[in-house]
Amino acid sequence: MEFLGLRIDMFESIWSYRELFIRGLWVTLALTAVGYIGGFLLGLAVGIGKLSKRKWIYYPAKIYVDFFRGTPLLVQILLIHTALIPSIFGHSLGFFVSGSVALMLNSAAYNAEIIRAGIQSLDKGQMEAARSLGMPHNTAMKLIILPQAFRRMIPPLGNELIALLKDSSLVTVIAATDLLYAGKVVAGANLRFWEPYLTVAILYLILTFICGRLITYVENRFSNSYVPSPRKMKRLAAGGRTR
Amino acid sequence: MIKVRNLHKSFGQLEVLRGIDYDIKEKEVICVIGPSGSGKSTFLRCINLLEEITAGEVYIDGVKINDPATDINDIRREVGMVFQQFNLFPHMRVIDNITISPIKIRKMSQQDAEALARQLLEKVGLSDKANAYPEQLSGGQMQRVAIARALAMKPKVMLFDEPTSALDPEMVKEVLDVMKRLAMEGMTMVVVTHEMGFAKEMGDRVLFLDQGLLVEEGTPDEIFSNPKHERTRAFFSKIL
């Protein structure tokens, strides 16, 4: 069977490379996870920095975002892997360190904007009320502003996770053994392109689909209302606490 | 207790306060009235530095609050504030709204803070709402919780910024009643309000502000029955 040169029977040979693909899946997932978590924490710092009135905090944060949003991730990966890390450590630290650092630094820039916008979208009366009770700025941020702002950030932060998962495929340029790399190897070995790359595409699709479901779950869990569900209310009435 | 000297506040080119002098004594209830845009809310917000003061001085208990050496958080702990839009924390139960600052700022124990909160909720008539979330309350109830929340820090003075302006008419009274009780207990209060009834009944002094200046001040009787200034008379002729 053949369609535009795609041969179903060739998927059998893909199956024989399954270990390569499974390893690639794990590398992609690990790069994404490290990049995302690191990118979130760094993004939080940069995002709050962009809200600072102090110029020596604001400008570095702004320049950071401008640089990492304004240059291609592919270029950043190459810069970090071939220039930055070797010049700091004297040698390469491997694709995983370079790749996850690049993904982290890049997604931090986007997360910073999401976090900044989420904080700014809150009514400024919330901060004023907290400050009027004598809370220092950072305490108010932690206890009052961020818990509310995070709910609003969930949908865009979810988009960011999916984008990062897909963008992680760019690390193949530094010979990372991720999912796309597995496809490339198989394509090169068999000199067939349809089946391996289609397999890679479908595997990415499965991963992004799972991420999508996860995000929907988290979104529903922190739905618009702060009032707990009746079931949770019952548990609270039995002596539990909300915080 | 509060001393305001030559208070100026500008937003960019716009001069909102153009030199206000006033002394507020302990246990006084000061009502601030005036047309919108007169600077009365800004005046109030300068007293706990929610607005940066452009020029002049504000002293609370002899401490200059707009001195860079003053820790503004220490000052604000002693100055309660109630906002037009309530500004309750929507992600916390009513009781947590009230206990959070005594616990986090005054380092009160959870138990003591909750006992205090329940006592305050009883005072504002909302004992049954401790476990409710703000969005489950009416506007009047929210504002009463906001008053309880401010009182939980045991402030020396309470500032009210048009506390009833965002309320449906049938809820105004329940909030004013709480404020009256507070006034009768001897709380020092500065109230920016459009409720002339409240100002007449509860105010020790009434301040009339217009265009960033303190045009006239006196007892409610003096201001309402016998306003000396042309602008005060013009204001009353529009609203009464």
CSV table of C-alpha atoms in Angstrom, one decimal:
chain,number,residue,atom,x,y,z
A,1,MET,CA,0.0,0.0,0.0
A,2,GLU,CA,1.4,3.4,-0.9
A,3,PHE,CA,0.1,6.9,-0.8
A,4,LEU,CA,2.2,9.8,-2.1
A,5,GLY,CA,5.2,7.5,-1.4
A,6,LEU,CA,4.1,6.7,2.2
A,7,ARG,CA,4.3,3.0,2.8
A,8,ILE,CA,2.4,1.5,5.6
A,9,ASP,CA,4.5,-1.7,5.6
A,10,MET,CA,7.6,0.4,6.3
A,11,PHE,CA,6.2,1.1,9.8
A,12,GLU,CA,7.4,-2.4,10.7
A,13,SER,CA,11.0,-1.2,10.4
A,14,ILE,CA,10.1,1.8,12.7
A,15,TRP,CA,8.9,-0.7,15.3
A,16,SER,CA,12.3,-2.3,15.3
A,17,TYR,CA,13.8,1.1,16.2
A,18,ARG,CA,11.3,1.5,19.1
A,19,GLU,CA,14.0,1.8,21.8
A,20,LEU,CA,15.5,4.7,20.0
A,21,PHE,CA,12.1,6.5,19.9
A,22,ILE,CA,11.4,5.7,23.5
A,23,ARG,CA,14.7,7.0,24.6
A,24,GLY,CA,14.0,10.1,22.5
A,25,LEU,CA,10.6,10.5,24.2
A,26,TRP,CA,12.2,10.5,27.6
A,27,VAL,CA,14.9,13.0,26.6
A,28,THR,CA,12.2,15.3,25.1
A,29,LEU,CA,10.1,15.0,28.3
A,30,ALA,CA,13.1,15.6,30.6
A,31,LEU,CA,14.3,18.6,28.6
A,32,THR,CA,10.8,20.1,28.6
A,33,ALA,CA,10.3,19.4,32.3
A,34,VAL,CA,13.6,21.0,33.4
A,35,GLY,CA,13.2,23.9,31.0
A,36,TYR,CA,9.6,24.5,32.1
A,37,ILE,CA,10.2,24.4,35.8
A,38,GLY,CA,13.4,26.4,35.6
A,39,GLY,CA,11.8,28.8,33.1
A,40,PHE,CA,8.8,29.3,35.4
A,41,LEU,CA,10.9,30.1,38.5
A,42,LEU,CA,13.3,32.4,36.6
A,43,GLY,CA,10.3,33.9,34.8
A,44,LEU,CA,8.7,34.7,38.1
A,45,ALA,CA,11.7,36.6,39.2
A,46,VAL,CA,12.1,38.5,35.9
A,47,GLY,CA,8.3,39.2,35.7
A,48,ILE,CA,8.3,40.7,39.2
A,49,GLY,CA,11.5,42.5,38.2
A,50,LYS,CA,9.7,44.1,35.3
A,51,LEU,CA,7.1,45.5,37.7
A,52,SER,CA,9.8,47.1,39.9
A,53,LYS,CA,9.9,50.9,40.2
A,54,ARG,CA,13.7,50.6,40.8
A,55,LYS,CA,15.5,51.2,37.5
A,56,TRP,CA,18.4,48.8,38.3
A,57,ILE,CA,15.9,46.0,38.7
A,58,TYR,CA,13.6,47.0,35.9
A,59,TYR,CA,16.1,47.5,33.1
A,60,PRO,CA,18.0,44.2,33.5
A,61,ALA,CA,14.6,42.4,33.5
A,62,LYS,CA,13.4,44.3,30.5
A,63,ILE,CA,16.7,43.7,28.5
A,64,TYR,CA,16.5,40.0,29.4
A,65,VAL,CA,13.0,39.7,28.0
A,66,ASP,CA,13.8,41.7,25.0
A,67,PHE,CA,16.8,39.6,24.2
A,68,PHE,CA,15.4,36.2,24.7
A,69,ARG,CA,12.1,37.0,23.0
A,70,GLY,CA,13.8,38.9,20.2
A,71,THR,CA,16.3,36.3,19.1
A,72,PRO,CA,15.6,32.8,17.6
A,73,LEU,CA,15.7,29.9,20.1
A,74,LEU,CA,17.8,28.0,17.6
A,75,VAL,CA,20.5,30.7,17.8
A,76,GLN,CA,20.3,30.8,21.5
A,77,ILE,CA,20.8,27.0,21.7
A,78,LEU,CA,23.9,27.3,19.5
A,79,LEU,CA,25.3,30.2,21.4
A,80,ILE,CA,24.9,28.5,24.7
A,81,HIS,CA,26.2,25.1,23.6
A,82,THR,CA,29.1,26.2,21.5
A,83,ALA,CA,30.1,29.5,23.0
A,84,LEU,CA,28.7,30.3,26.5
A,85,ILE,CA,29.2,27.0,28.3
A,86,PRO,CA,32.6,26.0,26.8
A,87,SER,CA,34.0,29.5,27.6
A,88,ILE,CA,32.8,29.2,31.3
A,89,PHE,CA,33.7,25.6,31.9
A,90,GLY,CA,36.4,25.0,29.4
A,91,HIS,CA,34.5,22.2,27.7
A,92,SER,CA,31.0,21.2,26.7
A,93,LEU,CA,28.7,19.8,29.4
A,94,GLY,CA,26.8,17.8,27.0
A,95,PHE,CA,23.6,18.4,25.1
A,96,PHE,CA,21.3,18.0,28.1
A,97,VAL,CA,22.8,20.8,30.1
A,98,SER,CA,23.0,23.2,27.1
A,99,GLY,CA,19.6,22.2,25.8
A,100,SER,CA,17.8,22.6,29.1
A,101,VAL,CA,19.5,25.8,30.0
A,102,ALA,CA,18.6,27.3,26.6
A,103,LEU,CA,15.0,26.2,26.9
A,104,MET,CA,14.8,27.5,30.5
A,105,LEU,CA,16.3,30.9,29.6
A,106,ASN,CA,14.0,31.2,26.6
A,107,SER,CA,10.8,30.2,28.2
A,108,ALA,CA,11.6,32.4,31.2
A,109,ALA,CA,11.3,35.4,29.0
A,110,TYR,CA,7.8,34.4,27.8
A,111,ASN,CA,6.8,33.4,31.3
A,112,ALA,CA,8.0,36.7,32.7
A,113,GLU,CA,5.5,38.5,30.4
A,114,ILE,CA,2.7,36.2,31.4
A,115,ILE,CA,3.4,36.6,35.1
A,116,ARG,CA,3.8,40.4,34.8
A,117,ALA,CA,0.5,40.6,32.9
A,118,GLY,CA,-1.2,38.3,35.4
A,119,ILE,CA,-0.1,40.5,38.4
A,120,GLN,CA,-1.1,43.7,36.6
A,121,SER,CA,-4.5,42.4,35.7
A,122,LEU,CA,-5.5,42.3,39.4
A,123,ASP,CA,-7.3,45.3,40.8
A,124,LYS,CA,-4.8,47.5,42.4
A,125,GLY,CA,-7.1,47.8,45.4
A,126,GLN,CA,-5.9,44.3,46.5
A,127,MET,CA,-2.3,45.6,46.9
A,128,GLU,CA,-3.5,48.8,48.6
A,129,ALA,CA,-5.7,46.8,51.0
A,130,ALA,CA,-2.8,44.5,51.9
A,131,ARG,CA,-0.4,47.5,52.3
A,132,SER,CA,-2.9,49.4,54.4
A,133,LEU,CA,-2.9,46.5,56.9
A,134,GLY,CA,0.8,47.1,57.3
A,135,MET,CA,2.0,44.2,55.1
A,136,PRO,CA,5.4,44.9,53.5
A,137,HIS,CA,5.3,44.7,49.7
A,138,ASN,CA,6.9,41.3,49.4
A,139,THR,CA,4.5,39.8,52.0
A,140,ALA,CA,1.5,41.2,50.2
A,141,MET,CA,2.8,39.9,46.9
A,142,LYS,CA,3.2,36.4,48.3
A,143,LEU,CA,0.0,36.1,50.4
A,144,ILE,CA,-2.4,38.3,48.5
A,145,ILE,CA,-1.4,39.0,44.9
A,146,LEU,CA,0.3,35.9,43.6
A,147,PRO,CA,-2.3,33.4,44.8
A,148,GLN,CA,-4.9,35.3,42.9
A,149,ALA,CA,-2.8,36.1,39.9
A,150,PHE,CA,-1.7,32.5,39.4
A,151,ARG,CA,-5.3,31.5,38.6
A,152,ARG,CA,-5.3,33.9,35.7
A,153,MET,CA,-2.0,32.7,34.5
A,154,ILE,CA,-2.9,29.1,34.2
A,155,PRO,CA,-4.2,29.2,30.5
A,156,PRO,CA,-1.2,31.2,29.1
A,157,LEU,CA,1.2,29.2,31.2
A,158,GLY,CA,-0.3,26.0,29.8
A,159,ASN,CA,0.1,27.3,26.2
A,160,GLU,CA,3.7,28.0,27.1
A,161,LEU,CA,4.2,24.4,28.2
A,162,ILE,CA,2.9,23.1,24.9
A,163,ALA,CA,5.0,25.5,23.0
A,164,LEU,CA,8.1,24.6,24.9
A,165,LEU,CA,7.5,20.9,24.4
A,166,LYS,CA,7.5,21.4,20.6
A,167,ASP,CA,10.4,23.9,20.6
A,168,SER,CA,12.5,21.4,22.5
A,169,SER,CA,12.9,19.6,19.1
A,170,LEU,CA,15.3,22.4,18.1
A,171,VAL,CA,18.0,20.8,20.4
A,172,THR,CA,18.6,18.2,17.7
A,173,VAL,CA,21.0,20.7,16.2
A,174,ILE,CA,23.4,20.1,19.1
A,175,ALA,CA,23.1,16.4,18.6
A,176,ALA,CA,20.7,15.9,21.5
A,177,THR,CA,19.2,12.4,21.4
A,178,ASP,CA,15.6,13.7,21.7
A,179,LEU,CA,12.5,12.5,19.9
A,180,LEU,CA,13.2,14.3,16.6
A,181,TYR,CA,16.8,13.0,16.6
A,182,ALA,CA,15.4,9.4,16.7
A,183,GLY,CA,13.4,10.2,13.6
A,184,LYS,CA,16.4,11.6,11.9
A,185,VAL,CA,18.5,8.6,12.6
A,186,VAL,CA,15.9,6.2,11.3
A,187,ALA,CA,15.4,8.3,8.3
A,188,GLY,CA,19.1,8.3,7.5
A,189,ALA,CA,19.5,4.6,8.1
A,190,ASN,CA,16.6,3.6,5.8
A,191,LEU,CA,16.7,6.6,3.5
A,192,ARG,CA,12.9,6.8,4.0
A,193,PHE,CA,11.4,10.0,5.3
A,194,TRP,CA,7.7,9.6,5.5
A,195,GLU,CA,7.4,7.0,8.1
A,196,PRO,CA,10.0,8.1,10.7
A,197,TYR,CA,9.0,11.8,10.6
A,198,LEU,CA,5.3,10.9,10.7
A,199,THR,CA,6.0,8.7,13.7
A,200,VAL,CA,7.8,11.6,15.4
A,201,ALA,CA,4.9,14.0,14.6
A,202,ILE,CA,2.3,11.5,16.0
A,203,LEU,CA,4.4,11.1,19.2
A,204,TYR,CA,4.6,14.8,19.6
A,205,LEU,CA,0.9,15.0,19.1
A,206,ILE,CA,0.3,12.5,21.8
A,207,LEU,CA,2.5,14.4,24.2
A,208,THR,CA,0.8,17.7,23.5
A,209,PHE,CA,-2.6,16.1,23.7
A,210,ILE,CA,-1.7,14.8,27.2
A,211,CYS,CA,-0.4,18.2,28.2
A,212,GLY,CA,-3.6,19.8,27.0
A,213,ARG,CA,-5.7,17.5,29.1
A,214,LEU,CA,-3.5,18.2,32.1
A,215,ILE,CA,-3.9,21.9,31.6
A,216,THR,CA,-7.7,21.6,31.3
A,217,TYR,CA,-7.7,19.6,34.5
A,218,VAL,CA,-5.7,22.2,36.4
A,219,GLU,CA,-7.9,25.0,34.9
A,220,ASN,CA,-11.1,23.4,36.1
A,221,ARG,CA,-9.6,22.6,39.5
A,222,PHE,CA,-8.9,26.3,40.0
A,223,SER,CA,-12.0,27.5,38.3
A,224,ASN,CA,-13.2,31.1,38.5
A,225,SER,CA,-15.0,30.7,41.8
A,226,TYR,CA,-13.0,30.6,45.1
A,227,VAL,CA,-15.9,29.0,46.9
A,228,PRO,CA,-15.1,25.3,47.4
A,229,SER,CA,-17.3,22.6,45.9
A,230,PRO,CA,-20.1,21.3,48.2
A,231,ARG,CA,-18.1,18.1,48.8
A,232,LYS,CA,-15.1,20.1,49.9
A,233,MET,CA,-17.3,22.3,52.0
A,234,LYS,CA,-18.6,19.2,53.9
A,235,ARG,CA,-15.0,18.2,54.6
A,236,LEU,CA,-14.2,21.7,55.9
A,237,ALA,CA,-17.3,21.6,58.1
A,238,ALA,CA,-15.9,18.4,59.6
A,239,GLY,CA,-12.9,20.3,60.8
A,240,GLY,CA,-10.5,20.7,57.8
A,241,ARG,CA,-8.9,23.9,56.8
A,242,THR,CA,-8.7,25.6,53.4
A,243,ARG,CA,-5.2,26.8,53.6
B,1,MET,CA,-2.9,63.0,67.0
B,2,ILE,CA,-2.7,63.6,63.3
B,3,LYS,CA,-1.0,66.8,62.2
B,4,VAL,CA,-1.2,67.8,58.5
B,5,ARG,CA,1.0,70.7,57.5
B,6,ASN,CA,1.0,72.4,54.1
B,7,LEU,CA,0.1,69.1,52.3
B,8,HIS,CA,0.6,69.2,48.6
B,9,LYS,CA,-0.1,66.4,46.2
B,10,SER,CA,0.3,66.5,42.4
B,11,PHE,CA,-0.3,63.8,39.8
B,12,GLY,CA,2.0,65.0,37.1
B,13,GLN,CA,0.8,68.5,36.1
B,14,LEU,CA,-2.4,68.1,38.0
B,15,GLU,CA,-2.4,69.6,41.5
B,16,VAL,CA,-4.9,67.7,43.5
B,17,LEU,CA,-4.0,69.1,47.0
B,18,ARG,CA,-2.7,72.6,47.2
B,19,GLY,CA,-1.7,73.1,50.8
B,20,ILE,CA,-3.8,71.7,53.5
B,21,ASP,CA,-3.3,72.3,57.2
B,22,TYR,CA,-5.3,70.5,59.8
B,23,ASP,CA,-5.0,68.8,63.3
B,24,ILE,CA,-7.0,65.8,64.2
B,25,LYS,CA,-7.4,65.1,67.9
B,26,GLU,CA,-7.8,61.7,69.5
B,27,LYS,CA,-11.4,60.3,69.5
B,28,GLU,CA,-12.6,62.8,67.0
B,29,VAL,CA,-14.8,61.9,64.2
B,30,ILE,CA,-13.8,64.0,61.2
B,31,CYS,CA,-16.1,64.0,58.1
B,32,VAL,CA,-14.6,65.2,54.9
B,33,ILE,CA,-17.1,66.4,52.3
B,34,GLY,CA,-16.8,68.2,49.0
B,35,PRO,CA,-17.5,67.9,45.3
B,36,SER,CA,-15.9,65.1,43.3
B,37,GLY,CA,-12.4,65.9,42.3
B,38,SER,CA,-12.0,68.2,45.3
B,39,GLY,CA,-9.1,66.0,46.6
B,40,LYS,CA,-10.9,64.5,49.6
B,41,SER,CA,-10.0,60.9,48.8
B,42,THR,CA,-6.4,61.9,48.0
B,43,PHE,CA,-6.2,63.8,51.3
B,44,LEU,CA,-7.3,60.6,53.1
B,45,ARG,CA,-4.9,58.4,51.2
B,46,CYS,CA,-2.0,60.7,52.0
B,47,ILE,CA,-2.6,60.0,55.7
B,48,ASN,CA,-1.4,56.4,55.3
B,49,LEU,CA,0.9,57.2,52.4
B,50,LEU,CA,-1.1,55.2,49.8
B,51,GLU,CA,-0.3,58.3,47.9
B,52,GLU,CA,3.2,59.7,47.9
B,53,ILE,CA,3.2,63.2,49.4
B,54,THR,CA,4.5,65.8,47.0
B,55,ALA,CA,5.3,68.5,49.6
B,56,GLY,CA,4.4,69.2,53.2
B,57,GLU,CA,4.3,67.0,56.2
B,58,VAL,CA,2.0,64.6,57.9
B,59,TYR,CA,2.6,63.6,61.5
B,60,ILE,CA,0.9,60.7,63.4
B,61,ASP,CA,1.6,60.7,67.1
B,62,GLY,CA,4.5,63.1,66.5
B,63,VAL,CA,6.1,60.8,63.9
B,64,LYS,CA,6.6,62.4,60.5
B,65,ILE,CA,5.3,59.7,58.2
B,66,ASN,CA,6.7,61.0,55.0
B,67,ASP,CA,10.2,61.0,56.4
B,68,PRO,CA,12.4,58.5,54.5
B,69,ALA,CA,13.7,57.2,57.8
B,70,THR,CA,10.1,56.2,58.9
B,71,ASP,CA,9.1,52.6,58.3
B,72,ILE,CA,5.8,53.1,56.6
B,73,ASN,CA,4.6,49.6,57.4
B,74,ASP,CA,4.9,50.5,61.1
B,75,ILE,CA,2.7,53.5,60.6
B,76,ARG,CA,0.1,51.7,58.5
B,77,ARG,CA,-0.3,49.0,61.2
B,78,GLU,CA,-1.7,51.7,63.4
B,79,VAL,CA,-4.0,53.2,60.7
B,80,GLY,CA,-6.9,51.2,59.6
B,81,MET,CA,-8.4,51.8,56.1
B,82,VAL,CA,-11.8,51.0,54.6
B,83,PHE,CA,-12.1,51.3,50.9
B,84,GLN,CA,-15.1,52.2,48.7
B,85,GLN,CA,-14.6,48.9,46.8
B,86,PHE,CA,-14.1,46.9,50.0
B,87,ASN,CA,-11.0,45.1,48.6
B,88,LEU,CA,-11.5,41.9,50.5
B,89,PHE,CA,-9.2,39.1,49.6
B,90,PRO,CA,-11.4,36.9,47.4
B,91,HIS,CA,-9.2,33.8,47.8
B,92,MET,CA,-9.6,33.6,51.5
B,93,ARG,CA,-12.5,32.9,53.8
B,94,VAL,CA,-13.9,35.8,55.8
B,95,ILE,CA,-12.2,34.7,59.0
B,96,ASP,CA,-8.8,34.4,57.2
B,97,ASN,CA,-9.3,37.8,55.7
B,98,ILE,CA,-9.5,39.1,59.2
B,99,THR,CA,-6.8,37.0,60.9
B,100,ILE,CA,-4.1,37.2,58.2
B,101,SER,CA,-2.5,40.4,59.2
B,102,PRO,CA,-2.6,39.9,63.0
B,103,ILE,CA,-0.9,36.5,62.4
B,104,LYS,CA,1.6,37.6,59.8
B,105,ILE,CA,2.3,41.1,60.9
B,106,ARG,CA,1.6,41.2,64.7
B,107,LYS,CA,2.8,37.6,65.1
B,108,MET,CA,-0.4,36.7,67.0
B,109,SER,CA,-1.1,33.0,67.4
B,110,GLN,CA,-3.6,31.4,65.1
B,111,GLN,CA,-5.9,30.7,68.1
B,112,ASP,CA,-5.8,34.3,69.5
B,113,ALA,CA,-6.3,35.7,66.1
B,114,GLU,CA,-9.4,33.6,65.4
B,115,ALA,CA,-10.8,34.5,68.8
B,116,LEU,CA,-10.3,38.1,68.0
B,117,ALA,CA,-11.8,37.7,64.5
B,118,ARG,CA,-14.9,36.0,65.9
B,119,GLN,CA,-15.3,38.8,68.4
B,120,LEU,CA,-15.0,41.4,65.6
B,121,LEU,CA,-17.4,39.5,63.4
B,122,GLU,CA,-20.0,39.5,66.2
B,123,LYS,CA,-19.4,43.2,66.6
B,124,VAL,CA,-20.3,43.8,62.9
B,125,GLY,CA,-23.1,41.4,63.1
B,126,LEU,CA,-21.7,38.6,60.9
B,127,SER,CA,-20.9,35.8,63.3
B,128,ASP,CA,-22.4,33.3,60.9
B,129,LYS,CA,-20.2,34.3,58.0
B,130,ALA,CA,-16.8,33.3,59.3
B,131,ASN,CA,-16.4,30.4,56.9
B,132,ALA,CA,-18.0,32.1,53.9
B,133,TYR,CA,-16.0,33.5,51.0
B,134,PRO,CA,-16.3,37.2,50.0
B,135,GLU,CA,-18.1,36.4,46.8
B,136,GLN,CA,-20.9,34.8,48.8
B,137,LEU,CA,-21.6,38.0,50.7
B,138,SER,CA,-23.7,41.1,49.8
B,139,GLY,CA,-21.9,44.5,49.4
B,140,GLY,CA,-23.0,45.6,52.9
B,141,GLN,CA,-21.7,42.4,54.4
B,142,MET,CA,-18.4,42.7,52.5
B,143,GLN,CA,-17.9,46.3,53.8
B,144,ARG,CA,-18.6,45.2,57.4
B,145,VAL,CA,-16.0,42.4,57.0
B,146,ALA,CA,-13.6,45.0,55.6
B,147,ILE,CA,-14.2,47.1,58.8
B,148,ALA,CA,-13.6,44.1,61.0
B,149,ARG,CA,-10.4,43.3,59.0
B,150,ALA,CA,-9.1,46.8,59.6
B,151,LEU,CA,-10.0,46.7,63.3
B,152,ALA,CA,-8.2,43.4,63.8
B,153,MET,CA,-4.9,45.3,63.7
B,154,LYS,CA,-6.2,47.4,66.7
B,155,PRO,CA,-5.5,50.7,64.9
B,156,LYS,CA,-5.4,54.0,66.6
B,157,VAL,CA,-7.3,55.7,63.8
B,158,MET,CA,-9.6,54.5,61.1
B,159,LEU,CA,-9.8,56.0,57.7
B,160,PHE,CA,-13.0,55.5,55.6
B,161,ASP,CA,-12.9,56.3,51.9
B,162,GLU,CA,-16.5,56.7,50.8
B,163,PRO,CA,-17.4,53.4,52.5
B,164,THR,CA,-21.0,53.4,51.4
B,165,SER,CA,-20.7,54.8,47.9
B,166,ALA,CA,-20.6,51.4,46.2
B,167,LEU,CA,-23.5,50.0,48.1
B,168,ASP,CA,-27.1,49.5,47.1
B,169,PRO,CA,-29.2,51.9,49.1
B,170,GLU,CA,-30.8,49.3,51.4
B,171,MET,CA,-27.3,48.3,52.6
B,172,VAL,CA,-26.0,51.7,53.5
B,173,LYS,CA,-27.6,51.7,56.9
B,174,GLU,CA,-26.0,48.5,58.1
B,175,VAL,CA,-22.6,49.8,57.4
B,176,LEU,CA,-23.3,53.3,58.8
B,177,ASP,CA,-24.6,51.6,62.0
B,178,VAL,CA,-21.4,49.8,62.5
B,179,MET,CA,-19.5,53.0,62.0
B,180,LYS,CA,-21.7,54.8,64.5
B,181,ARG,CA,-21.0,52.2,67.1
B,182,LEU,CA,-17.3,52.5,66.4
B,183,ALA,CA,-17.5,56.3,66.8
B,184,MET,CA,-19.4,56.0,70.1
B,185,GLU,CA,-16.7,53.6,71.4
B,186,GLY,CA,-14.3,56.5,71.0
B,187,MET,CA,-12.4,55.5,67.8
B,188,THR,CA,-10.6,58.3,66.0
B,189,MET,CA,-12.1,58.3,62.5
B,190,VAL,CA,-11.6,60.3,59.3
B,191,VAL,CA,-14.5,59.6,57.0
B,192,VAL,CA,-14.7,60.8,53.4
B,193,THR,CA,-18.4,60.6,52.7
B,194,HIS,CA,-21.4,61.7,50.7
B,195,GLU,CA,-23.7,60.7,53.6
B,196,MET,CA,-24.6,64.1,54.9
B,197,GLY,CA,-26.9,62.5,57.5
B,198,PHE,CA,-23.9,60.6,59.0
B,199,ALA,CA,-21.8,63.7,59.0
B,200,LYS,CA,-24.4,65.7,60.8
B,201,GLU,CA,-25.2,63.1,63.3
B,202,MET,CA,-21.7,61.7,64.1
B,203,GLY,CA,-19.2,64.2,62.9
B,204,ASP,CA,-17.3,66.1,65.6
B,205,ARG,CA,-15.9,68.3,62.9
B,206,VAL,CA,-16.8,68.6,59.2
B,207,LEU,CA,-14.2,69.6,56.6
B,208,PHE,CA,-15.3,71.0,53.3
B,209,LEU,CA,-12.7,70.6,50.5
B,210,ASP,CA,-12.8,72.1,47.1
B,211,GLN,CA,-10.2,72.3,44.4
B,212,GLY,CA,-7.5,70.9,46.7
B,213,LEU,CA,-8.0,73.4,49.4
B,214,LEU,CA,-9.6,73.2,52.8
B,215,VAL,CA,-12.3,75.8,52.3
B,216,GLU,CA,-14.1,75.6,55.5
B,217,GLU,CA,-14.2,73.5,58.7
B,218,GLY,CA,-16.3,73.5,61.8
B,219,THR,CA,-18.9,71.6,63.8
B,220,PRO,CA,-21.7,70.0,61.7
B,221,ASP,CA,-24.0,72.7,63.0
B,222,GLU,CA,-21.7,75.5,61.8
B,223,ILE,CA,-21.1,73.9,58.4
B,224,PHE,CA,-24.5,72.7,57.5
B,225,SER,CA,-26.7,75.4,59.0
B,226,ASN,CA,-24.5,78.4,58.6
B,227,PRO,CA,-21.8,77.9,56.0
B,228,LYS,CA,-19.6,81.0,55.8
B,229,HIS,CA,-18.1,80.4,52.4
B,230,GLU,CA,-19.7,80.9,49.1
B,231,ARG,CA,-18.4,77.6,47.6
B,232,THR,CA,-19.8,75.6,50.6
B,233,ARG,CA,-23.2,77.2,50.1
B,234,ALA,CA,-23.0,76.5,46.4
B,235,PHE,CA,-22.2,72.8,47.1
B,236,PHE,CA,-25.1,72.4,49.5
B,237,SER,CA,-27.5,74.1,47.2
B,238,LYS,CA,-26.7,71.4,44.7
B,239,ILE,CA,-27.0,68.4,46.9
B,240,LEU,CA,-29.6,69.2,49.6
